[in-house]
Amino acid sequence: MGMIERMFQMIFGGGNNVLRDTVEVFRENAEAGSKRGAQVQMQAMTQYGAEFAAPRQGAFDRFMDGLNRVPRPALALGTLGMFIAAMVDPLWFSQRMQGIALVPEPMWWLLGVIVSFYFGARHQVKSQQFQREIVGTMAHVPQVMSNIKALRALRAASVGVADAGSDVRLASASLLPDANAALEAWRKTTAYPATM
């Protein structure tokens, strides 16, 4: 028994798990890796938060914010402008397109990369905002369903909607005729008696 006990103590004992320590040489400990990943994520988020925490009030910051908003409208309006130019002055448009035909292919690739990175980042931000809005909207679903159920119960087509139940005042008020201002004005202009 002593020999088996010493062998297990050598592998698992002494406060250290020799088998676990050996395996961790070849494979990362998942729990420790998750902790490190969470720390890296928190540090990155703290850095990003610190970047935007300071108010940007300088002229340069306002200029750069305005400049960041230019590419999308410029591309959209420029494309529409090209269509309009092709219809208004086809010769002028054809001359410009001949100039664009001389642009080398690597420059087109570079332009594609720049535009795709810009719009890819915008798409990422907008899709995350959209997902947050969906979550906010879904939080209102129980209230909306309750409102729809209450409104359906008030339909005139459902049986017993106008039933006053045990409320005597409501039952007697429902039998009294309502005042009709238009009918009263018509009666005053005609020779018919008021009791019809």
Rosetta silent file (secondary structure, phi, psi, omega in degrees, C-alpha in Angstrom):
SEQUENCE: MGMIERMFQMIFGGGNNVLRDTVEVFRENAEAGSKRGAQVQMQAMTQYGAEFAAPRQGAFDRFMDGLNRVPRPALALGTLGMFIAAMVDPLWFSQRMQGIALVPEPMWWLLGVIVSFYFGARHQVKSQQFQREIVGTMAHVPQVMSNIKALRALRAASVGVADAGSDVRLASASLLPDANAALEAWRKTTAYPATM
SCORE:     score description
SCORE:     0.000 S_00000001
   1 L     0.000  -35.984 -178.315    0.000    0.000    0.000 S_00000001
   2 H   -64.501  -35.697 -179.086    2.841    2.389    0.753 S_00000001
   3 H   -69.834  -43.308  178.416    4.310    2.081   -2.719 S_00000001
   4 H   -65.359  -40.012  179.653    1.002    2.876   -4.492 S_00000001
   5 H   -63.790  -41.492  177.825    0.398    5.746   -2.060 S_00000001
   6 H   -66.110  -36.130  179.038    3.842    7.195   -2.767 S_00000001
   7 H   -65.983  -44.763  177.494    3.267    6.859   -6.524 S_00000001
   8 H   -65.475  -37.874  178.435   -0.076    8.732   -6.314 S_00000001
   9 H   -66.602  -33.806  177.926    1.495   11.345   -4.023 S_00000001
  10 H   -67.479  -39.495 -178.589    4.289   11.807   -6.542 S_00000001
  11 H   -79.475  -46.592 -172.876    1.787   12.333   -9.381 S_00000001
  12 H  -112.855  -12.957 -168.806   -0.979   14.238   -7.547 S_00000001
  13 L   -92.287 -170.647  177.671    0.341   15.068   -4.068 S_00000001
  14 L    72.172   19.873 -178.907    2.476   17.639   -2.367 S_00000001
  15 L    79.834  -15.773  177.979    0.087   20.499   -3.112 S_00000001
  16 L  -114.122  141.636  176.679    1.116   20.366   -6.763 S_00000001
  17 L   -99.861  101.302 -175.815   -0.560   18.309   -9.429 S_00000001
  18 H   -63.019  -39.645  179.768    2.336   17.026  -11.512 S_00000001
  19 H   -63.156  -46.034  179.071   -0.001   15.616  -14.157 S_00000001
  20 H   -63.940  -44.429  179.641   -1.858   18.943  -14.489 S_00000001
  21 H   -62.393  -35.231  178.962    1.391   20.918  -14.562 S_00000001
  22 H   -70.412  -41.334 -179.889    2.742   18.625  -17.292 S_00000001
  23 H   -65.881  -36.105 -178.309   -0.416   18.931  -19.387 S_00000001
  24 H   -67.737  -14.652  173.911   -0.347   22.735  -19.061 S_00000001
  25 H   -69.061  -35.324 -176.775    3.000   22.738  -20.824 S_00000001
  26 H   -98.975  -23.277 -177.739    1.242   21.466  -23.964 S_00000001
  27 L  -138.203  135.052 -178.694   -2.261   22.882  -23.479 S_00000001
  28 L   -68.856  142.893  174.171   -3.353   26.175  -21.928 S_00000001
  29 L   -69.424  120.996 -174.097   -5.435   26.073  -18.766 S_00000001
  30 H   -62.597  -41.278 -178.837   -8.886   27.136  -19.972 S_00000001
  31 H   -66.226  -44.947  178.714   -9.820   28.931  -16.744 S_00000001
  32 H   -65.900  -36.904  177.213   -6.563   30.880  -16.583 S_00000001
  33 H   -64.421  -39.042  177.895   -6.874   31.700  -20.305 S_00000001
  34 H   -65.598  -39.515  178.395  -10.403   33.027  -19.758 S_00000001
  35 H   -63.967  -43.983  178.548   -9.212   35.221  -16.902 S_00000001
  36 H   -63.992  -40.880  177.892   -6.390   36.633  -19.030 S_00000001
  37 H   -62.103  -40.466  179.250   -8.810   37.230  -21.923 S_00000001
  38 H   -66.460  -38.861  178.196  -11.225   39.051  -19.619 S_00000001
  39 H   -64.579  -42.818  178.603   -8.403   41.237  -18.291 S_00000001
  40 H   -62.339  -43.510  179.969   -7.265   42.126  -21.808 S_00000001
  41 H   -62.670  -43.655 -179.978  -10.848   42.948  -22.810 S_00000001
  42 H   -65.093  -39.889  178.568  -11.360   45.141  -19.726 S_00000001
  43 H   -64.717  -41.360  178.688   -8.085   46.980  -20.341 S_00000001
  44 H   -64.546  -44.029  179.902   -9.028   47.628  -23.975 S_00000001
  45 H   -65.474  -37.372  177.584  -12.493   48.881  -23.005 S_00000001
  46 H   -64.781  -40.717  178.773  -10.984   51.129  -20.308 S_00000001
  47 H   -64.528  -44.977  178.661   -8.565   52.565  -22.855 S_00000001
  48 H   -63.808  -40.169  179.077  -11.351   53.207  -25.372 S_00000001
  49 H   -64.532  -39.686  179.162  -13.509   54.763  -22.671 S_00000001
  50 H   -66.783  -31.945  179.913  -10.681   57.045  -21.570 S_00000001
  51 H   -64.632  -38.551 -176.782  -10.165   58.150  -25.160 S_00000001
  52 H   -98.147    0.460 -178.666  -13.732   59.400  -25.469 S_00000001
  53 H   -73.544  -36.169 -178.600  -14.149   60.614  -21.874 S_00000001
  54 L   -74.001  131.008  179.369  -12.405   63.932  -22.461 S_00000001
  55 L   -68.165  139.906  179.404  -14.682   66.486  -24.129 S_00000001
  56 L   -99.595  104.801 -176.760  -13.535   67.557  -27.569 S_00000001
  57 L  -119.710   -4.263 -178.458  -13.951   71.279  -27.760 S_00000001
  58 L   -74.951  160.865  179.495  -11.019   72.359  -29.860 S_00000001
  59 H   -64.148  -37.869 -179.867  -11.348   73.608  -33.414 S_00000001
  60 H   -64.384  -42.716  179.441   -9.220   70.713  -34.690 S_00000001
  61 H   -63.079  -42.944  178.249  -11.471   68.130  -32.988 S_00000001
  62 H   -64.487  -39.801  178.561  -14.608   69.699  -34.438 S_00000001
  63 H   -62.832  -44.227 -178.792  -12.958   69.836  -37.871 S_00000001
  64 H   -67.870  -38.472  176.124  -11.972   66.145  -37.695 S_00000001
  65 H   -62.183  -41.977  177.173  -15.461   65.122  -36.528 S_00000001
  66 H   -65.815  -39.022  179.866  -16.939   67.016  -39.477 S_00000001
  67 H   -66.424  -33.524  177.891  -14.399   65.479  -41.858 S_00000001
  68 H   -67.493  -20.612 -179.234  -15.320   61.977  -40.658 S_00000001
  69 L   -91.084   -2.246 -174.252  -18.907   62.620  -41.728 S_00000001
  70 L   -80.112  -41.130 -168.890  -18.008   63.601  -45.302 S_00000001
  71 H   -57.003  -47.314 -176.727  -17.183   60.322  -47.173 S_00000001
  72 H   -62.961  -50.864  178.124  -20.611   58.652  -47.250 S_00000001
  73 H   -63.673  -35.210 -179.341  -22.586   61.691  -48.440 S_00000001
  74 H   -64.766  -42.388  178.657  -19.795   62.612  -50.860 S_00000001
  75 H   -65.484  -43.563 -178.892  -19.817   59.137  -52.442 S_00000001
  76 H   -65.593  -48.599 -178.554  -23.617   59.055  -52.689 S_00000001
  77 H   -68.938  -34.929  177.671  -23.954   62.581  -54.089 S_00000001
  78 H   -64.082  -40.339  178.196  -20.951   62.091  -56.390 S_00000001
  79 H   -64.929  -44.208  176.854  -22.519   58.958  -57.888 S_00000001
  80 H   -62.663  -39.262  178.387  -25.811   60.770  -58.458 S_00000001
  81 H   -62.276  -36.509  178.155  -23.873   63.685  -59.957 S_00000001
  82 H   -64.862  -40.736  177.243  -22.188   61.333  -62.423 S_00000001
  83 H   -63.500  -42.572  179.595  -25.572   60.073  -63.634 S_00000001
  84 H   -64.895  -42.963  179.499  -26.828   63.628  -64.019 S_00000001
  85 H   -62.539  -37.489  178.907  -23.646   64.676  -65.859 S_00000001
  86 H   -64.417  -32.526 -179.744  -24.013   61.709  -68.242 S_00000001
  87 H   -81.894  -35.910 -175.629  -27.522   62.870  -69.128 S_00000001
  88 H   -77.059  -48.646 -176.968  -26.765   66.598  -69.355 S_00000001
  89 L  -137.017   85.501 -175.900  -23.462   66.519  -71.265 S_00000001
  90 H   -60.804  -35.036  179.794  -22.565   63.060  -72.596 S_00000001
  91 H   -66.807  -45.038  178.051  -19.375   64.253  -74.342 S_00000001
  92 H   -59.864  -43.506 -179.806  -17.990   65.879  -71.172 S_00000001
  93 H   -63.572  -42.560 -179.659  -18.876   62.718  -69.214 S_00000001
  94 H   -63.354  -38.894  177.676  -17.212   60.460  -71.810 S_00000001
  95 H   -62.162  -42.436 -179.658  -13.995   62.501  -71.650 S_00000001
  96 H   -67.164  -37.933  179.745  -13.873   62.104  -67.846 S_00000001
  97 H   -68.570  -30.601  174.804  -14.535   58.367  -68.074 S_00000001
  98 H   -65.137  -36.896  176.097  -11.629   58.014  -70.531 S_00000001
  99 H   -65.706  -39.498  178.943   -9.417   59.578  -67.855 S_00000001
 100 H   -68.024  -30.962  179.088  -10.705   57.117  -65.247 S_00000001
 101 H   -64.049  -20.735  179.992   -9.957   54.230  -67.654 S_00000001
 102 L   -84.792   -6.239  179.345   -6.253   55.180  -67.372 S_00000001
 103 L   -69.033  128.635 -178.404   -6.144   54.589  -63.587 S_00000001
 104 L   -67.751  153.060 -175.855   -3.952   51.512  -62.938 S_00000001
 105 H   -60.159  -39.365  178.309   -5.568   48.425  -61.409 S_00000001
 106 H   -58.539  -31.848  178.388   -3.533   48.501  -58.127 S_00000001
 107 H   -70.195  -33.723  176.018   -5.015   51.926  -57.372 S_00000001
 108 H   -65.478  -40.232  177.429   -8.524   50.514  -57.827 S_00000001
 109 H   -62.572  -43.636  179.582   -7.647   47.744  -55.371 S_00000001
 110 H   -61.548  -44.348  177.978   -6.342   50.301  -52.883 S_00000001
 111 H   -61.503  -42.021  178.422   -9.492   52.383  -53.241 S_00000001
 112 H   -61.613  -41.257  178.825  -11.612   49.255  -52.701 S_00000001
 113 H   -64.423  -45.570 -178.696   -9.710   48.365  -49.524 S_00000001
 114 H   -62.392  -46.967 -178.644  -10.048   51.888  -48.112 S_00000001
 115 H   -66.001  -41.381 -178.567  -13.757   52.110  -48.870 S_00000001
 116 H   -67.355  -37.250  176.430  -14.487   48.600  -47.567 S_00000001
 117 H   -65.770  -42.363 -179.194  -12.653   49.277  -44.292 S_00000001
 118 H   -63.516  -51.145 -177.439  -14.482   52.563  -43.808 S_00000001
 119 H   -74.202  -27.515  175.457  -17.913   51.184  -44.578 S_00000001
 120 H   -64.115  -42.793  177.492  -17.167   47.897  -42.789 S_00000001
 121 H   -65.135  -41.568  178.155  -16.461   49.787  -39.578 S_00000001
 122 H   -62.793  -40.983  179.458  -19.614   51.868  -40.053 S_00000001
 123 H   -62.810  -40.663  179.339  -21.618   48.697  -40.695 S_00000001
 124 H   -61.142  -47.264 -179.534  -20.261   47.148  -37.481 S_00000001
 125 H   -62.953  -46.137 -177.976  -21.248   50.180  -35.402 S_00000001
 126 H   -66.406  -37.686 -179.652  -24.699   50.441  -36.977 S_00000001
 127 H   -68.556  -35.611  176.575  -25.425   46.716  -36.597 S_00000001
 128 H   -67.412  -39.725  176.580  -24.519   46.861  -32.890 S_00000001
 129 H   -63.778  -40.149  179.275  -26.795   49.878  -32.423 S_00000001
 130 H   -62.404  -42.212  179.114  -29.552   48.022  -34.272 S_00000001
 131 H   -64.372  -39.588  176.826  -29.172   45.005  -31.985 S_00000001
 132 H   -63.415  -39.778  179.293  -29.383   47.237  -28.891 S_00000001
 133 H   -66.536  -36.759  178.112  -32.561   48.835  -30.277 S_00000001
 134 H   -64.559  -42.810  178.597  -34.088   45.406  -30.928 S_00000001
 135 H   -61.720  -42.394  177.558  -33.385   44.369  -27.335 S_00000001
 136 H   -63.496  -38.882  179.018  -35.009   47.595  -26.101 S_00000001
 137 H   -68.277  -40.753 -179.757  -38.013   47.019  -28.332 S_00000001
 138 H   -64.237  -25.678  177.843  -38.389   43.414  -27.201 S_00000001
 139 H   -67.038  -23.568 -179.226  -38.562   44.616  -23.595 S_00000001
 140 L   -88.943   -4.309 -174.763  -41.830   46.408  -24.491 S_00000001
 141 H   -59.216  -46.040 -179.830  -43.481   43.305  -26.015 S_00000001
 142 H   -59.697  -40.399  179.015  -45.386   42.199  -22.867 S_00000001
 143 H   -65.723  -41.882  179.328  -46.893   45.676  -22.422 S_00000001
 144 H   -63.978  -42.591  179.506  -47.837   45.883  -26.108 S_00000001
 145 H   -63.473  -39.051  177.013  -49.468   42.437  -25.983 S_00000001
 146 H   -63.435  -42.538  178.511  -51.444   43.486  -22.905 S_00000001
 147 H   -63.916  -41.748  179.508  -52.601   46.651  -24.683 S_00000001
 148 H   -63.409  -41.890  179.174  -53.647   44.694  -27.782 S_00000001
 149 H   -62.397  -42.620  179.104  -55.613   42.249  -25.634 S_00000001
 150 H   -65.522  -39.372  179.452  -57.387   45.132  -23.865 S_00000001
 151 H   -68.432  -37.903  178.072  -58.197   46.833  -27.176 S_00000001
 152 H   -65.067  -33.298  179.016  -59.577   43.620  -28.690 S_00000001
 153 H   -68.156  -20.897 -178.882  -61.873   43.254  -25.678 S_00000001
 154 L   -90.381    1.708 -179.188  -63.345   46.684  -26.487 S_00000001
 155 L   -64.753  142.114  179.779  -64.443   45.790  -30.028 S_00000001
 156 L   -71.036  -19.636 -177.961  -68.128   46.353  -30.742 S_00000001
 157 L   -76.095  -21.169 -178.631  -68.319   43.019  -32.575 S_00000001
 158 L   -77.842  145.181 -175.279  -67.656   41.009  -29.433 S_00000001
 159 L   -70.467  133.598  173.884  -70.717   39.826  -27.502 S_00000001
 160 L    82.467   13.163 -179.179  -71.585   41.736  -24.333 S_00000001
 161 L   -65.705  -39.989 -177.234  -69.276   44.707  -24.820 S_00000001
 162 L   -88.217    5.619 -179.644  -72.073   47.225  -24.164 S_00000001
 163 L   -68.141  126.589 -179.229  -73.460   45.272  -21.215 S_00000001
 164 L   -79.708  -13.649  179.085  -73.629   47.565  -18.191 S_00000001
 165 L    67.764 -134.159 -178.962  -73.567   44.609  -15.818 S_00000001
 166 L   -91.938    5.195  179.682  -74.689   45.493  -12.278 S_00000001
 167 L   -82.103  103.002 -175.552  -73.964   49.216  -12.705 S_00000001
 168 H   -68.873  -40.050 -179.663  -77.453   50.793  -12.570 S_00000001
 169 H   -62.302  -42.835  179.479  -76.263   54.336  -13.322 S_00000001
 170 H   -65.382  -40.118  178.714  -74.459   53.201  -16.453 S_00000001
 171 H   -63.650  -43.263  179.357  -77.497   51.222  -17.605 S_00000001
 172 H   -71.246  -33.917  178.869  -79.850   54.223  -17.140 S_00000001
 173 H   -68.934  -29.363  179.817  -77.355   56.622  -18.759 S_00000001
 174 H   -73.330  -18.760  179.272  -77.152   54.375  -21.803 S_00000001
 175 H   -87.159  -19.538 -179.297  -80.928   54.709  -22.328 S_00000001
 176 L   -76.950  138.746  177.905  -80.954   58.537  -22.315 S_00000001
 177 L   -73.102  144.425  178.046  -80.569   60.213  -25.698 S_00000001
 178 L   -81.668  154.303  174.889  -77.413   62.282  -26.216 S_00000001
 179 L   -74.071  136.090  179.684  -77.529   65.930  -27.163 S_00000001
 180 L  -121.939  101.474 -174.922  -76.873   66.440  -30.869 S_00000001
 181 H   -61.985  -37.438 -179.609  -75.764   70.003  -31.562 S_00000001
 182 H   -67.010  -41.078  178.977  -76.030   69.614  -35.347 S_00000001
 183 H   -66.274  -40.373  178.663  -79.579   68.258  -35.103 S_00000001
 184 H   -64.328  -41.102  178.543  -80.608   71.076  -32.754 S_00000001
 185 H   -65.414  -37.701  178.596  -79.190   73.715  -35.126 S_00000001
 186 H   -67.224  -39.782  179.360  -81.050   72.130  -38.048 S_00000001
 187 H   -63.588  -35.277  179.691  -84.289   72.088  -36.095 S_00000001
 188 H   -69.491  -28.129 -178.268  -83.951   75.812  -35.357 S_00000001
 189 H   -88.109  -13.706 -179.449  -83.575   76.629  -39.053 S_00000001
 190 L  -107.917  169.735 -177.842  -86.542   74.554  -40.162 S_00000001
 191 L   -91.706    3.608 -177.940  -90.246   74.840  -39.409 S_00000001
 192 L   -73.532  145.818  177.883  -90.494   71.300  -38.022 S_00000001
 193 L   -70.122  157.662 -175.202  -91.472   70.927  -34.386 S_00000001
 194 L   -71.046  -21.207 -179.307  -88.797   69.833  -31.911 S_00000001
 195 L   -94.592  102.334  178.708  -90.603   66.618  -30.999 S_00000001
 196 L  -121.930    0.000    0.000  -89.987   64.150  -33.774 S_00000001
